[in-house]
Amino acid sequence: MTARDELPVQGEHQTLSRGHVGRADPRPNAKRLLQGRGVYIDDLRLPRLAHVVFVRSPHAHARIVSIDSSRARRSPGIIAVFDGPAIAQVCKPWVGVLGHLKGIRSPTQYPLAMERACWQGEPVVAIVGETRAEAEDARDLVEIQWEPLPVLVDMEAALAGLPVLHPELGDNICFERTVDTGDIDAIFAAADLVVEETFHFGRHTGVCPEGRAILADYNPAEHSLTVHHATQAPHMIHDILARHLDIPEANVRVICHDVGGAYGIKVHVYPDEMCTAAVSMLVRRPVKFQADRMESFVSDIHAREHKATVRLAATRDGRILGFDLRDLTAIGPYSVYPRTSGIEGNQVVNLTGGPYRHSHYRARMHAVFTNKNVTCQYRAVGHPIAVAITEGIVDLAAQRLSIDPVEFRRRNLIPDDAYPYAFPSGIRFEKLSHHQCLDKLLELMDYEALRADQARARERGCYRGIGLAAMIEVTNPSAAFYGVGGARISSQDGATLRLEPTGALTVLCSVTEQGQGTETVFAQIAADTVGVSMDKVRVITGDTATTPYGGGTWGSRGAGIGGEAVLQSGRALRANILDAAAAILACDRATLDVADDAVIDRLTLRSLLTLAELGRSCYYRPDTLPAGFQSELMVTRHYVPRDYAFAFTNGIQASWVEVDIDTGFVKLLGHWCVEDCGTVINPLLVDEQLRGGVVQGLGAALFEECRYDQEGQMLNAQLGDYLVPMAGEMPDIVCGHVQTPTRTSELGAKGAGEAGTAGAPAAVMNAINDALAPLAARVTVQPFTPERILAALGRV
Amino acid sequence: MKPSAFDYVRVASVEEALAHLTELGDRARLIAGGQTLMATLNMRLSAPELLVDISRIPGLSGIRLNGSTVTIGALTTHREIERSPLVAQHLPLLAQAAPQIAHAAIRNSGTIGGSVAFADPAAEWPACCVALDATIVIQGPAGGRRVRARTFFRNLYETDLTPTDILVAIEFPVTPLARRSVFLELSRRRGDYAIVGLALLARPAEGLLHEVALAYVGAGPVPMLARQAMAALEGRAPAASVMQAARAALAHDLQPGSDLYTSAATRQHLAGVLLDRAVTQLLSGGAAPHAIA
Ligand SMILES: Cc1cc2nc3c(=O)[nH]c(=O)nc-3n(C[C@H](O)[C@H](O)[C@H](O)COP(=O)(O)OP(=O)(O)OC[C@H]3O[C@@H](n4cnc5c(N)ncnc54)[C@H](O)[C@@H]3O)c2cc1C
């Protein structure tokens, strides 16, 4: 069944959709961005604009003995210099905890370090200058006397409390979680096969083309604050600025211009950004902060530093009985506000073993404090970890039982007719399609042919491998994700549609755009539901003064939740258009429909009244309408999923690699991804989301890692040494789709933005291990650098 | 980050540039293609008072054949070398190495003089100069001098150049017709500095290797001429035992360091792997100077 068949916009009573949904419409905003006509924060020039830069702690852990900024203050072009206590006068601190993550703890965090700095890169002093260069000149003149404190970088040491980083908390445990469905020890003791492996995941970060940026413009005359911000969640930031800076909510406005990539990096509260807003209040001028690449590496959130030991029990004939997981993750010195740094570990616990039918599960997870940069939610939160440990251990079990990895998965993936399905751990699935996806994947990649090629290659001493990675993903989160925990983060979104006098359609939506194409998708849905052509639609997002209230972009929710709000709003607007048309034409509303920018006769399909004519009548000549009739050509609808906590999706990836066993180099020969995101609104955009996500996952598998030394110094905080994946090394990525629309919305769309990142590292790991299998070598430490592969082979 | 403030002058002659250098010493800095210097300025790793832009000095750029010598001006860009028919004909090693330097955008601006003067041991040109036994032509306040590449590179980022010298050209002896070359390197991503690389030249005759030259990239503080490995191969057929001896000799020839991703031991191992591969490639073809029609 295709999306079109399923789509309510083309179902009964909705006969005349123009069919934009399901079509690969190009992004209207792509041209602007490609021509360099986008507007990013650093492009904005306001009168009296000042620039702020930060002295960041050079130490991972040190007490501030004294700060002497007298020379900096006298430096040319310097407007002001602020330390932690000065900023704390206007900005309230925060604590990154949530009620539903039971027991999560974090110390109070201030915009600038108060008495001590807890990671290298923590902002300590803010310098405000007429130009960025002058502020940087003065930065070199700030003298800080430091008293170094013991540095905690190792996760195990942190867990053991050696030493305790925040004495008031008693130990270094930020958050721990245990799941136990019971009887694990007995099940494992009696099982035919038990396999165990420990996987290590390097820290990495999302490298946004546009660094974090904020321009805060405080107006003392009305005690108002307008913030231009590169953020994914303008309403959340709006609320936080109002509360922490003590400005009435109505006096705050957050505006997003073009946002140059975000990947979850730009959905958090950052101390330097809060400080910038505070500075604007203090100097009563617009103030801009633009993170440069080097400070981004030590201040943008990191993610994914995990060590996970997993055991799997199976029967001799290859039936998985259960998983037993022990996960340790280090989150830096603070849990990040307001989403917390507990979610990633929590997701690992939720998702491990997720694609498979098994009845026993035990997991124990600790998130501990260390003196490295903070970690938080980055694209595919927790999924790449959970998928890698699940798929890594599944492949190991298959290997031990001499069962082909495809066959092993067939025997264990939850059957496509078993839904609704609930896990022993409590997770509920509405409907997944693991087996359909697997079949489609095998067909796309021609699995048998690759296996034959692999055998031939081995004969000539060439080591190729195939790796599979089945996955489940959390998308369309309801209030269960943050709201229930007390976070002021909206899980509902809204869309306002306005028919303009010329028949143009303006869409205002609370979901934001960072380059992923949400605006295009909204335009498609709006065009279809109202009955106008795409070129008539203009989408506006990212302005808390004009758009409906909503959560913005995160958790693969934009299309599924924002899109449904647009759909509902579009249907309501069409109904209102028909009311107006019936009034104008003095005919039965039931005989009318809207198509091709006109009201038409439902029966003959003849155009009766263009929307431009209708708009003209309603706006300029309402005197010609029947007495008592008031047109309503602007409507707003909201949507939030209620039936399920999340719309789980599923998919499967495959990687085909060649390992050079003399050099340890891995060549990516091919990559396939089959995903079920429900209704595919725009196949072009979904495929590009998958591919971009896969590339980020390939970066995780082969290149990216934030390396720290024992002193807590990040050693590769620049793009020469932090290796992001680049086009030259990327394989062709073939995408396929299975569509199981969710019944929780009429649109039926689930999320697709994180799938690629979730599964790619596992697929590559399994492919490398498949290639190395004849040499009895295995790798389990990401990223799989040439040196790590050579070491596994015993070559170095 | 923004660089700290500096003055800038664009000079029209070597003499003018030398005058600035003589006046300010190491407080002045030459800028050619800027592909290395701009990054260090922006990171505030260096903060010269004056940038002396030599990029428009006439006559300092271009590739000329003079008898059995090819002279490449200091300001010649990587890209010009990559595309030069003269280089392809007489110095095929350079044509093989050029595409492996950085990315096209960087090759369009970066110069061979800047690369050799900066003397990054992971850079391609310094190793090529050593392998080809080139001569570095230097102009200083006291006049000009010629220094063999094999003695020019002294230590990490340290060369025969003083702060008041300008590298004006590099002279390469034309590669004889029967001598073949191979340039191989291993880098994590296309365009990255190599983990290890090597330039190999030899004249194969009846299965034997003659006039072997072997220079390594990324295997020591300077481009490393692998003298003992060269000796192990010279005049021999590269049978397994000979290759083993040559690889073993590399342990004496090279002094690889460790960095974030690759230990010294791994570099040493990879140097041996590249040697095997380069010899195999050389015998099965390699690049040869073109015969003149
Ligand atoms: C992303 C990136 C990747 C790169 N990858 C590689 C690579 O893989 N391999 C590689 O070899 N290079 C690489 N480079 C460096 C590039 O090749 C540079 O062009 C080269 O190192 C310097 O040449 P330049 O003309 O740009 O010199 P500049 O940056 O202008 O100067 C470099 C230094 O040399 C001095 N200098 C310049 N010209 C002279 C002269 N005529 N006499 C005396 N001193 C002089 C300058 O004072 C300065 O100290 C890379 C650069 C970048 C940005």
Coordinates of N, CA, C and O in Angstrom, one line a residue, chain A residues 132-133 136-137 139-140 292 294 660 662-663 665 702-703 705 707 715-716 719 721 723-724 726 728-729 785-787 790 795-796, chain B residues 1-5 42-44 103 186-192 195 259-267 269-270 273-274 277:
Chain A
R132 N 34.1 42.2 17.4 CA 34.5 40.9 17.9 C 36.1 40.9 18.1 O 36.6 40.4 19.0
A133 N 36.8 41.5 17.1 CA 38.2 41.5 17.2 C 38.7 42.3 18.5 O 39.6 41.8 19.1
E136 N 38.2 40.2 21.4 CA 39.2 39.1 21.5 C 40.5 39.6 22.0 O 41.2 39.0 22.7
D137 N 40.9 40.8 21.5 CA 42.1 41.4 22.0 C 42.1 41.6 23.5 O 43.1 41.3 24.2
R139 N 40.3 39.9 25.6 CA 40.3 38.6 26.2 C 41.7 38.2 26.6 O 41.9 37.6 27.7
D140 N 42.6 38.5 25.8 CA 44.0 38.0 26.1 C 44.5 38.8 27.3 O 45.6 38.4 27.8
D292 N 32.7 30.4 17.7 CA 33.6 30.0 16.6 C 33.8 28.5 16.7 O 33.4 27.8 17.6
M294 N 36.4 26.5 17.3 CA 37.2 25.9 18.4 C 36.4 26.0 19.7 O 36.4 25.0 20.4
D660 N 41.2 -3.4 4.6 CA 42.6 -3.7 4.1 C 43.3 -4.2 5.4 O 43.6 -3.4 6.3
D662 N 46.3 -5.0 5.9 CA 47.6 -4.6 6.1 C 47.7 -3.2 6.7 O 48.6 -2.8 7.4
T663 N 46.7 -2.3 6.3 CA 46.7 -1.0 6.8 C 45.6 -0.7 7.8 O 45.6 0.4 8.5
F665 N 42.7 0.1 7.0 CA 41.7 1.0 6.4 C 40.4 0.3 6.0 O 40.5 -0.9 5.5
L702 N 33.6 5.5 12.0 CA 34.9 5.5 11.5 C 35.8 6.7 11.8 O 37.0 6.5 11.9
F703 N 35.2 7.8 12.1 CA 36.0 9.0 12.2 C 35.9 9.8 13.5 O 36.9 10.2 14.1
E705 N 35.5 11.4 17.1 CA 35.7 11.2 18.5 C 36.3 12.4 19.2 O 37.3 12.9 18.7
R707 N 38.6 13.5 21.7 CA 39.6 12.9 22.5 C 40.1 13.8 23.6 O 40.3 14.9 23.4
L715 N 41.7 17.2 23.0 CA 43.0 17.2 22.2 C 42.7 17.5 20.8 O 43.6 17.9 20.0
N716 N 41.5 17.4 20.3 CA 41.2 17.6 18.9 C 40.1 18.6 18.7 O 39.2 18.3 17.9
L719 N 38.7 21.3 13.4 CA 38.3 20.4 12.3 C 39.5 19.7 11.6 O 39.3 18.8 10.8
D721 N 41.6 18.0 13.3 CA 41.9 16.8 14.0 C 40.6 16.0 14.4 O 40.7 14.8 14.6
L723 N 37.7 14.5 13.0 CA 37.5 14.1 11.6 C 36.0 13.9 11.4 O 35.4 12.9 11.9
V724 N 35.4 14.8 10.6 CA 34.0 14.6 10.2 C 34.0 13.8 8.9 O 35.0 13.8 8.1
M726 N 33.6 13.0 5.1 CA 33.5 13.8 4.0 C 33.1 13.0 2.7 O 33.2 11.8 2.7
G728 N 34.3 12.3 -0.1 CA 35.2 11.4 -0.8 C 35.1 10.0 -0.3 O 35.4 9.0 -1.0
E729 N 34.8 9.8 1.0 CA 34.9 8.5 1.6 C 33.5 7.8 1.7 O 33.3 6.7 2.1
T785 N 39.2 3.0 14.0 CA 40.3 3.6 13.3 C 41.2 2.5 12.8 O 41.2 1.4 13.2
P786 N 42.0 2.9 11.8 CA 43.0 1.9 11.2 C 43.8 1.3 12.3 O 44.0 0.1 12.3
E787 N 44.2 2.1 13.3 CA 45.1 1.5 14.3 C 44.3 0.5 15.2 O 44.9 -0.6 15.5
L790 N 44.1 -2.7 13.1 CA 45.4 -3.4 13.1 C 45.7 -4.1 14.4 O 46.2 -5.2 14.5
R795 N 48.4 -6.9 14.3 CA 49.5 -6.5 13.4 C 50.3 -5.4 14.1 O 51.5 -5.2 13.6
V796 N 49.8 -4.7 15.0 CA 50.6 -3.7 15.7 C 50.4 -3.9 17.2 O 49.4 -4.5 17.7
Chain B
M1 N 37.7 32.6 15.6 CA 38.5 33.7 16.2 C 39.0 34.6 15.1 O 39.1 34.3 14.0
K2 N 39.4 35.8 15.5 CA 39.9 36.8 14.6 C 41.4 36.9 14.9 O 41.8 36.8 16.1
P3 N 42.3 37.2 13.9 CA 43.7 37.4 14.2 C 43.9 38.7 15.0 O 43.1 39.6 14.9
S4 N 45.0 38.7 15.7 CA 45.3 40.0 16.3 C 45.8 41.0 15.2 O 46.1 40.6 14.1
A5 N 45.7 42.2 15.5 CA 46.0 43.3 14.5 C 47.4 43.1 13.9 O 48.3 42.8 14.6
N42 N 44.6 33.1 12.5 CA 43.2 33.2 13.1 C 43.1 32.5 14.4 O 42.3 32.8 15.2
M43 N 44.0 31.5 14.6 CA 44.0 30.8 15.9 C 44.9 31.6 16.9 O 45.1 31.1 18.0
R44 N 45.4 32.7 16.5 CA 46.3 33.5 17.3 C 47.5 32.6 17.8 O 48.1 32.9 18.9
H103 N 42.9 19.7 -0.8 CA 41.8 19.8 -1.7 C 42.0 20.8 -2.8 O 42.9 21.7 -2.6
L186 N 48.9 7.2 2.8 CA 47.7 6.7 3.5 C 47.2 7.9 4.2 O 47.8 8.4 5.1
S187 N 46.0 8.3 3.9 CA 45.3 9.4 4.7 C 43.9 8.9 5.0 O 43.3 8.3 4.2
R188 N 43.4 9.3 6.2 CA 42.1 8.8 6.6 C 41.0 9.3 5.7 O 40.1 8.6 5.3
R189 N 41.1 10.6 5.3 CA 40.2 11.1 4.3 C 40.9 11.7 3.2 O 42.0 12.3 3.4
R190 N 40.3 11.7 2.0 CA 41.0 12.4 0.9 C 41.3 13.8 1.2 O 40.5 14.5 1.8
G191 N 42.5 14.2 0.9 CA 42.9 15.6 1.2 C 43.5 15.9 2.5 O 44.1 16.9 2.8
D192 N 43.4 14.9 3.4 CA 44.1 15.1 4.7 C 45.6 14.9 4.6 O 46.0 14.2 3.7
I195 N 49.0 10.0 7.0 CA 49.6 9.3 8.2 C 51.0 9.0 7.9 O 51.9 9.3 8.6
D259 N 50.7 10.4 17.1 CA 49.8 11.5 17.3 C 48.5 11.0 17.8 O 48.4 9.8 18.3
L260 N 47.4 11.8 17.7 CA 46.1 11.4 18.3 C 45.6 10.0 17.9 O 45.1 9.2 18.7
Y261 N 45.8 9.7 16.6 CA 45.2 8.5 16.1 C 46.1 7.4 15.7 O 45.7 6.3 15.5
T262 N 47.4 7.7 15.6 CA 48.3 6.7 15.1 C 49.6 6.7 16.0 O 50.3 7.8 16.1
S263 N 50.0 5.6 16.5 CA 51.2 5.5 17.3 C 52.4 5.3 16.4 O 52.3 5.0 15.2
A264 N 53.6 5.5 17.0 CA 54.8 5.4 16.2 C 54.9 4.0 15.7 O 55.3 3.8 14.5
A265 N 54.5 3.0 16.4 CA 54.7 1.6 16.0 C 53.8 1.4 14.8 O 54.2 0.7 13.8
T266 N 52.6 1.9 14.8 CA 51.7 1.7 13.7 C 52.2 2.4 12.4 O 52.2 1.9 11.3
R267 N 52.8 3.6 12.6 CA 53.4 4.3 11.5 C 54.5 3.5 10.9 O 54.7 3.4 9.7
H269 N 54.9 0.3 11.0 CA 54.3 -0.8 10.3 C 53.8 -0.4 8.9 O 54.0 -1.0 7.9
L270 N 53.1 0.7 8.9 CA 52.5 1.2 7.6 C 53.6 1.6 6.6 O 53.4 1.4 5.4
V273 N 54.4 -1.5 4.9 CA 53.4 -1.9 3.9 C 53.4 -1.0 2.7 O 53.4 -1.6 1.6
L274 N 53.7 0.3 2.8 CA 53.7 1.1 1.7 C 55.0 0.8 0.8 O 54.9 0.9 -0.4
R277 N 54.1 -2.1 -1.3 CA 53.1 -1.7 -2.4 C 53.8 -0.8 -3.4 O 53.5 -1.0 -4.6

